[in-house]
Amino acid sequence: MRNYIYCPYCANKLATDIIDNKTRQVCYQCNFIHYQNPLPTTVCIGELDDKVLLIKRGIKPRKGEWTLPSGFVELGETAEESCLRELAEETGMTGEVANLIGVYHAYSEVYGDIISTIYHIRLKSGIPIAGDDAEDVKLVPINEIGDLHFAAFNQAFDKFKKIIK
Ligand SMILES: [Zn+2]
């Protein structure tokens, strides 16, 4: 996780202290404490006619690998809204939330700690088109989908396959 050198509020040099049993950066001038939390993301298992929508990632980590659409929750939106927005941005597809599959913790070499809320989305019919952060997109028969390249995605996908049986 990245640290600040100077206080983002008053530009005083930050110190290190133990706050609530954790080492944190603090500003002794304005009392700012640099609390660090996992980043919230959502992940879409978009299903249509026994197929699931996969994207070829256009950004790190795992650039070039086929996996599920995902992205960061923006301010002011719910996890469900975030998931449907990322789906539309990356694949041009729309749908409705069918199931909350689970909420997972992961560590990303690029972003640090992440919380991934993973939904089963029932897709409305349409032709997927690769958009933001996706190099390509396709609907893949569920029984042909193997490694999704992120542990949480694989765990959620196994659970999804049990739910839809
Ligand atoms: Zn300060």
XYZ file of C-alpha atoms and ligand atoms in Angstrom, residues 6-14 26-32, ligand 1:
17
model
C 3.345 14.987 3.555
C -0.081 15.598 5.091
C -2.647 15.963 2.255
C -4.457 18.641 4.311
C -1.759 20.881 5.794
C 1.462 19.711 4.042
C 3.242 19.016 7.343
C 5.649 16.062 7.233
C 3.821 12.893 8.399
C -0.320 10.692 11.373
C -0.023 14.457 11.169
C 0.812 16.030 14.532
C -0.069 19.490 13.185
C -3.724 18.951 12.095
C -4.382 15.493 13.635
C -4.983 13.800 10.254
Zn -1.881 17.921 8.635
